[in-house]
mmCIF file of N, CA and C in Angstrom:
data_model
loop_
_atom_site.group_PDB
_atom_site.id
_atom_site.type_symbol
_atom_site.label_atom_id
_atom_site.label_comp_id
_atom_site.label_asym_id
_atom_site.label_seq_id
_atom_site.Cartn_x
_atom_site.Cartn_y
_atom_site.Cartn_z
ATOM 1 N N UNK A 27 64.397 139.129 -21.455
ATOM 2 C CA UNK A 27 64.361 137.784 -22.024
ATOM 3 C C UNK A 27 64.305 137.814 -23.546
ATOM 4 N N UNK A 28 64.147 138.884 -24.042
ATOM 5 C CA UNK A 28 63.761 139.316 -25.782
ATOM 6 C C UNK A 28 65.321 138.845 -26.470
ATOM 7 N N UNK A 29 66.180 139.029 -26.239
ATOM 8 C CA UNK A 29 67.646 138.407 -26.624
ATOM 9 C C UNK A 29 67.330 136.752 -26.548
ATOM 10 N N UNK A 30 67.151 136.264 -25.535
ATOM 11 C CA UNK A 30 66.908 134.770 -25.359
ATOM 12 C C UNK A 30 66.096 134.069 -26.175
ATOM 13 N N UNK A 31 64.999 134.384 -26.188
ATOM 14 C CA UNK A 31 64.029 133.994 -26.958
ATOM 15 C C UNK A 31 64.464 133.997 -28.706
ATOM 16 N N UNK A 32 64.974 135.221 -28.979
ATOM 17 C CA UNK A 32 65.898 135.549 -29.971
ATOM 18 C C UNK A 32 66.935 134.574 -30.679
ATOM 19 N N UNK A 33 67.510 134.401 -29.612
ATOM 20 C CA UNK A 33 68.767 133.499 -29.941
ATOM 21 C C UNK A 33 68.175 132.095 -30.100
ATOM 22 N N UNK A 34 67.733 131.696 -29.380
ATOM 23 C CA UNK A 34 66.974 130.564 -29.085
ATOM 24 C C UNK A 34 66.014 130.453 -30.252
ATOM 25 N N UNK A 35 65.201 130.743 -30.976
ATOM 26 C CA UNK A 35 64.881 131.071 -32.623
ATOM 27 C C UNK A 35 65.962 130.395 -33.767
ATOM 28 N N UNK A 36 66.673 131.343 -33.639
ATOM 29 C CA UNK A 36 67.947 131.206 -35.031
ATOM 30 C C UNK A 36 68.676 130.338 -34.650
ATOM 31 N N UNK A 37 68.667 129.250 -33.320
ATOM 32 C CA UNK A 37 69.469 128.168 -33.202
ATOM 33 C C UNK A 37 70.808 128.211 -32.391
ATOM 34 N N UNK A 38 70.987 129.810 -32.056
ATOM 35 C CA UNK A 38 72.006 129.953 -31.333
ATOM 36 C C UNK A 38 71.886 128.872 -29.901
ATOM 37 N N UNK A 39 72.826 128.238 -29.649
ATOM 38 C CA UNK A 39 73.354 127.718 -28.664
ATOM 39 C C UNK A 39 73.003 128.869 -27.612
ATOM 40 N N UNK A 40 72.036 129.009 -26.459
ATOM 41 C CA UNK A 40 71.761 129.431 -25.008
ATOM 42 C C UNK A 40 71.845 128.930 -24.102
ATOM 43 N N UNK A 41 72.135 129.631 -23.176
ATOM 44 C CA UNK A 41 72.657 129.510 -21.386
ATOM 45 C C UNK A 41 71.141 130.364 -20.702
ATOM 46 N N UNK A 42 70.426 129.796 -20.276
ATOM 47 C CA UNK A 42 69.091 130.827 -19.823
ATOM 48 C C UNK A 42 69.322 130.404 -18.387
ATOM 49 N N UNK A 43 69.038 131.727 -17.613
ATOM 50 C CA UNK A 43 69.422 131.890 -16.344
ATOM 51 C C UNK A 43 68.005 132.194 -15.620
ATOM 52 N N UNK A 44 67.094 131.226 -14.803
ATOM 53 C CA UNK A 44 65.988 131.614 -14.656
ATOM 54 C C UNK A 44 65.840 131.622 -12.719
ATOM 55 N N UNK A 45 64.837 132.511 -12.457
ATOM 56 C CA UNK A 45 64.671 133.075 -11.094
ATOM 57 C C UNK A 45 63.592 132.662 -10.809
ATOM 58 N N UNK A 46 62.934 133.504 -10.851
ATOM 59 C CA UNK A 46 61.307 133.714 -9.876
ATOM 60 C C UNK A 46 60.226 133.282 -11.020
ATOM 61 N N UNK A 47 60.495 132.926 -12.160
ATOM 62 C CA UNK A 47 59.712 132.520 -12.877
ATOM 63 C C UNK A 47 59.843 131.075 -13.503
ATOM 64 N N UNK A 48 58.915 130.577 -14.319
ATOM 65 C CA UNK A 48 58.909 129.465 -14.688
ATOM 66 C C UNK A 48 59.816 129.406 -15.999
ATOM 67 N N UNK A 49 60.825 128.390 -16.545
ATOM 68 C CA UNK A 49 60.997 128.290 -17.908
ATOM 69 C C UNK A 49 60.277 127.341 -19.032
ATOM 70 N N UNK A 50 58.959 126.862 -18.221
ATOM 71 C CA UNK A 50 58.626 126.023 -19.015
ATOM 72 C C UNK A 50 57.096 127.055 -19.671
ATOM 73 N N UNK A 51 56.600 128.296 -19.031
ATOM 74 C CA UNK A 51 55.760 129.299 -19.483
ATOM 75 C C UNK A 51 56.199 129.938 -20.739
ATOM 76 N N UNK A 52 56.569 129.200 -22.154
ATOM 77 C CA UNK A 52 57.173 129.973 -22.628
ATOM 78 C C UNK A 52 58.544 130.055 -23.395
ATOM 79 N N UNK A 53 59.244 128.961 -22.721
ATOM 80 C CA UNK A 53 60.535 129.249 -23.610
ATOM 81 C C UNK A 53 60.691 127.808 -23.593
ATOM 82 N N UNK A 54 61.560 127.223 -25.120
ATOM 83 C CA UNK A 54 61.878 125.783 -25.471
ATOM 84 C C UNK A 54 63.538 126.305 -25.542
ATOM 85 N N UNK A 55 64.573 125.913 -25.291
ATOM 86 C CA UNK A 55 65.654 125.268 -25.639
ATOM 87 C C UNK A 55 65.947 124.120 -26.430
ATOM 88 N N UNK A 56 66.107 124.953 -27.892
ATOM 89 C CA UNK A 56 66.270 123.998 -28.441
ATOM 90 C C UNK A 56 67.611 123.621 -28.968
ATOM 91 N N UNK A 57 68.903 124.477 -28.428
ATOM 92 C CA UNK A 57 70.373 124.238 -28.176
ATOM 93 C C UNK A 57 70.827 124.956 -26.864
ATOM 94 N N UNK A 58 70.870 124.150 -25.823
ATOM 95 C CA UNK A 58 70.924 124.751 -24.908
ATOM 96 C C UNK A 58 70.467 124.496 -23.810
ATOM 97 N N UNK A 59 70.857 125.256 -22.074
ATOM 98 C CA UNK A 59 70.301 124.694 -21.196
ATOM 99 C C UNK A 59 69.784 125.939 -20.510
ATOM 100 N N UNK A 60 69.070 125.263 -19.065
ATOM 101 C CA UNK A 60 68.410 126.254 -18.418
ATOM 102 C C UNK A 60 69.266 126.194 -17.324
ATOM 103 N N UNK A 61 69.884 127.195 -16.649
ATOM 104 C CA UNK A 61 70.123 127.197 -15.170
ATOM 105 C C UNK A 61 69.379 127.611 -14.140
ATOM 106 N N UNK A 62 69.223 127.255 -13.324
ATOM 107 C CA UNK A 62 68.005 127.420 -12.139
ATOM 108 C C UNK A 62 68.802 126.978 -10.242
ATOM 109 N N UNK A 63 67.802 127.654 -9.506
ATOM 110 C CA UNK A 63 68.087 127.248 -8.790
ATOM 111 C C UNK A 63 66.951 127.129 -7.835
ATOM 112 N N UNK A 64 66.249 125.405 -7.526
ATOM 113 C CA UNK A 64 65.202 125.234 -6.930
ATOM 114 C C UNK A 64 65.192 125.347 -5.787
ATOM 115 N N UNK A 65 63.882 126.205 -5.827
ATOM 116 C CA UNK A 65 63.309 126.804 -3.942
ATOM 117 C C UNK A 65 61.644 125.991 -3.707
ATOM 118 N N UNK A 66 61.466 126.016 -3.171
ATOM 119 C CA UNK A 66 59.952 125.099 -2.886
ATOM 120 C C UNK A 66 58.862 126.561 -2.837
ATOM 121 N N UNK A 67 59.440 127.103 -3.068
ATOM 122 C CA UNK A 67 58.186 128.436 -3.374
ATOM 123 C C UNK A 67 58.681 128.917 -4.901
ATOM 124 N N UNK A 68 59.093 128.412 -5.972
ATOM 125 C CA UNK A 68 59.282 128.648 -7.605
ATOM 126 C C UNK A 68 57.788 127.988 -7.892
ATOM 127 N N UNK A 69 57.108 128.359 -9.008
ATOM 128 C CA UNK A 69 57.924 130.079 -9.155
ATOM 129 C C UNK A 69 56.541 131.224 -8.606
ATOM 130 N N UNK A 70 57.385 132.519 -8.555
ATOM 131 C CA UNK A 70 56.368 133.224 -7.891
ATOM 132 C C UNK A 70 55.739 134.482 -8.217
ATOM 133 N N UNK A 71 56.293 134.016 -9.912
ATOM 134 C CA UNK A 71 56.047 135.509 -11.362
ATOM 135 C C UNK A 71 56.009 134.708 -12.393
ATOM 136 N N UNK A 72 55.244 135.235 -12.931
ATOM 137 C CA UNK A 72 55.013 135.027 -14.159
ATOM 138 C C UNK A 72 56.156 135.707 -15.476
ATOM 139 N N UNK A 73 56.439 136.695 -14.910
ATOM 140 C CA UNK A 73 57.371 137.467 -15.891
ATOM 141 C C UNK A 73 58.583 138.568 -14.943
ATOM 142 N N UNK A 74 58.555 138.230 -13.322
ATOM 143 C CA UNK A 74 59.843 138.295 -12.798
ATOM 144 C C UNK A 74 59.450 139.576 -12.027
ATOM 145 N N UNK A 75 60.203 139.622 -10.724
ATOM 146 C CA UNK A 75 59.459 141.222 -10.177
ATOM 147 C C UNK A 75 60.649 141.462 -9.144
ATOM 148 N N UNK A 76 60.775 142.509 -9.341
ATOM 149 C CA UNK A 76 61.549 143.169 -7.876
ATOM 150 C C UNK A 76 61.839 142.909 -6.420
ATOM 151 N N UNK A 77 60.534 142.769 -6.261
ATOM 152 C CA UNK A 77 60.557 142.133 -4.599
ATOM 153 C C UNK A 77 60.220 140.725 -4.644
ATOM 154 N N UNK A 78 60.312 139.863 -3.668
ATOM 155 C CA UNK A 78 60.316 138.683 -3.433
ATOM 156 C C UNK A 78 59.177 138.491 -2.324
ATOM 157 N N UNK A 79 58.066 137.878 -2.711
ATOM 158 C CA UNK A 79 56.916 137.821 -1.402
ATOM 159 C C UNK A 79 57.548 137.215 -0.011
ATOM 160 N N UNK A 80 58.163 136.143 -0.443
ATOM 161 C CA UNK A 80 58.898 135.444 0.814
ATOM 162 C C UNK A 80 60.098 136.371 1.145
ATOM 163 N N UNK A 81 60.523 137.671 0.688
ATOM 164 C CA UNK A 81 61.303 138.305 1.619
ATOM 165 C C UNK A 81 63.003 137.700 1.120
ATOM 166 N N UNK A 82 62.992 136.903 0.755
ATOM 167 C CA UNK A 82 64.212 136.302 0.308
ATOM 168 C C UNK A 82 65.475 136.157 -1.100
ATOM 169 N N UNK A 83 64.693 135.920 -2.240
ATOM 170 C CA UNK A 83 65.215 135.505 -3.674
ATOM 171 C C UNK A 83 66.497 134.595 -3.326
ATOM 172 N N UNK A 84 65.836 133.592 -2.658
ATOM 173 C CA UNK A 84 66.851 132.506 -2.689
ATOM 174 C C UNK A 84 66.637 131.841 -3.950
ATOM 175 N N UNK A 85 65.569 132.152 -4.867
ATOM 176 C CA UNK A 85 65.827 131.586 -6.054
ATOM 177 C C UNK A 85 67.190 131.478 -7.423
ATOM 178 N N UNK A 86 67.560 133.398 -6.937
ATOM 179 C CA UNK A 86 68.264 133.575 -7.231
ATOM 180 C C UNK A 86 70.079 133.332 -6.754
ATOM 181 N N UNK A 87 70.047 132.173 -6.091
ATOM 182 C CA UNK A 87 71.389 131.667 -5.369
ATOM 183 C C UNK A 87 72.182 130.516 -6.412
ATOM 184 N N UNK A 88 71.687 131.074 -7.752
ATOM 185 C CA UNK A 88 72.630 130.392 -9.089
ATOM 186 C C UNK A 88 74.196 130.165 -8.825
ATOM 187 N N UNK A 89 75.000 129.627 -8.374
ATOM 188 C CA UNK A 89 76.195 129.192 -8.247
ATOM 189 C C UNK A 89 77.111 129.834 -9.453
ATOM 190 N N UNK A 90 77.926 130.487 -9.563
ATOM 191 C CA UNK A 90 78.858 131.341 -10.895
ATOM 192 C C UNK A 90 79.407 129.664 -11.583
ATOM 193 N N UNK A 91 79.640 128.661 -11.012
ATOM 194 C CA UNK A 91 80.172 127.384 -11.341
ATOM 195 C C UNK A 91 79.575 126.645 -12.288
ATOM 196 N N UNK A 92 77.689 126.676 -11.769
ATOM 197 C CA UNK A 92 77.113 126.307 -12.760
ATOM 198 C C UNK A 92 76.490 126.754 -14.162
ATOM 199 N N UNK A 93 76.990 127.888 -13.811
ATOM 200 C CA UNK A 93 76.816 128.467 -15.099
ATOM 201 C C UNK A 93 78.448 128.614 -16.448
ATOM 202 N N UNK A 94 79.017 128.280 -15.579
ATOM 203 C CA UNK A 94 80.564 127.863 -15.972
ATOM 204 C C UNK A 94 80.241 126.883 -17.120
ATOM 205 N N UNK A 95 79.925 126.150 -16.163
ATOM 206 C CA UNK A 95 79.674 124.509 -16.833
ATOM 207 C C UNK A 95 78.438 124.232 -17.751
ATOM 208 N N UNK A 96 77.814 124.930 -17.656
ATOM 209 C CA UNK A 96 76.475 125.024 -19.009
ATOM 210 C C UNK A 96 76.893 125.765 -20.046
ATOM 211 N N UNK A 97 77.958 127.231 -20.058
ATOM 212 C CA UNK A 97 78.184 127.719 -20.844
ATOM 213 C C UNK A 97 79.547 126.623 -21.625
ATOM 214 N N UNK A 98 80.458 125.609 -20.748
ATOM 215 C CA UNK A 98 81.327 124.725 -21.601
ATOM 216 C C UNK A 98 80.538 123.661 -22.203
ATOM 217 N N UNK A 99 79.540 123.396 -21.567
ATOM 218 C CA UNK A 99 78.531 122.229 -22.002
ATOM 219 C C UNK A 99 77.946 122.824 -23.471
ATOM 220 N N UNK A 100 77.664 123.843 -23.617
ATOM 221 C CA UNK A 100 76.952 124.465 -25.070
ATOM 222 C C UNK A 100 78.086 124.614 -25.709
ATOM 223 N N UNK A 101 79.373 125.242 -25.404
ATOM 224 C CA UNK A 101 80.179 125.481 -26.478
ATOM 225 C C UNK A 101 80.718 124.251 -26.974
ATOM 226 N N UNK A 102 81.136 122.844 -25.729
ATOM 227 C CA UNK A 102 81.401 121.529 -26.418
ATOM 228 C C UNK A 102 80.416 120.986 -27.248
ATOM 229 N N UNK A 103 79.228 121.487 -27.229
ATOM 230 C CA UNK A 103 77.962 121.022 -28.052
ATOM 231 C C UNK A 103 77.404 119.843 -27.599
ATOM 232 N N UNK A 104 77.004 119.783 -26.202
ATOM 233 C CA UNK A 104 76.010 118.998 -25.485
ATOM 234 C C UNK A 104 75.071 119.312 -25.100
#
């Protein structure tokens, strides 16, 4: 996340791609969006882990589409 946070600093326009953890522990977007994908057990790290207690990481079932569309959404500058 040290790039993100990074970019996200100097104003760069970010695409943050978040899992098993929270994005509100921590990181502001302040050009830019978050992609996520909500499970009713998020979040379940604090800073992201290997295994998944529920056996699953359906958190991680981010769509390649929506991240399509957040990365045209930042470059049109919305």
């Amino acid at each position: 996340s040290g790039p993100m946070h990074l970019a996200g600093a100097a104003g760069v326009p970010v695409v943050a791609l978040f899992g098993p953890t929270n994005p509100d522990d921590g990181f502001f977007v302040y050009r830019g969006c978050i992609v996520r994908h909500q499970c009713e057990c998020q979040p379940c790290s604090l800073h992201g882990q290997t295994q998944c207690p529920k056996g699953h990481h359906r958190c991680m079932n981010i769509e390649p589409v929506r991240v399509i569309e957040a990365v045209e959404a930042c470059c049109a500058g919305q």
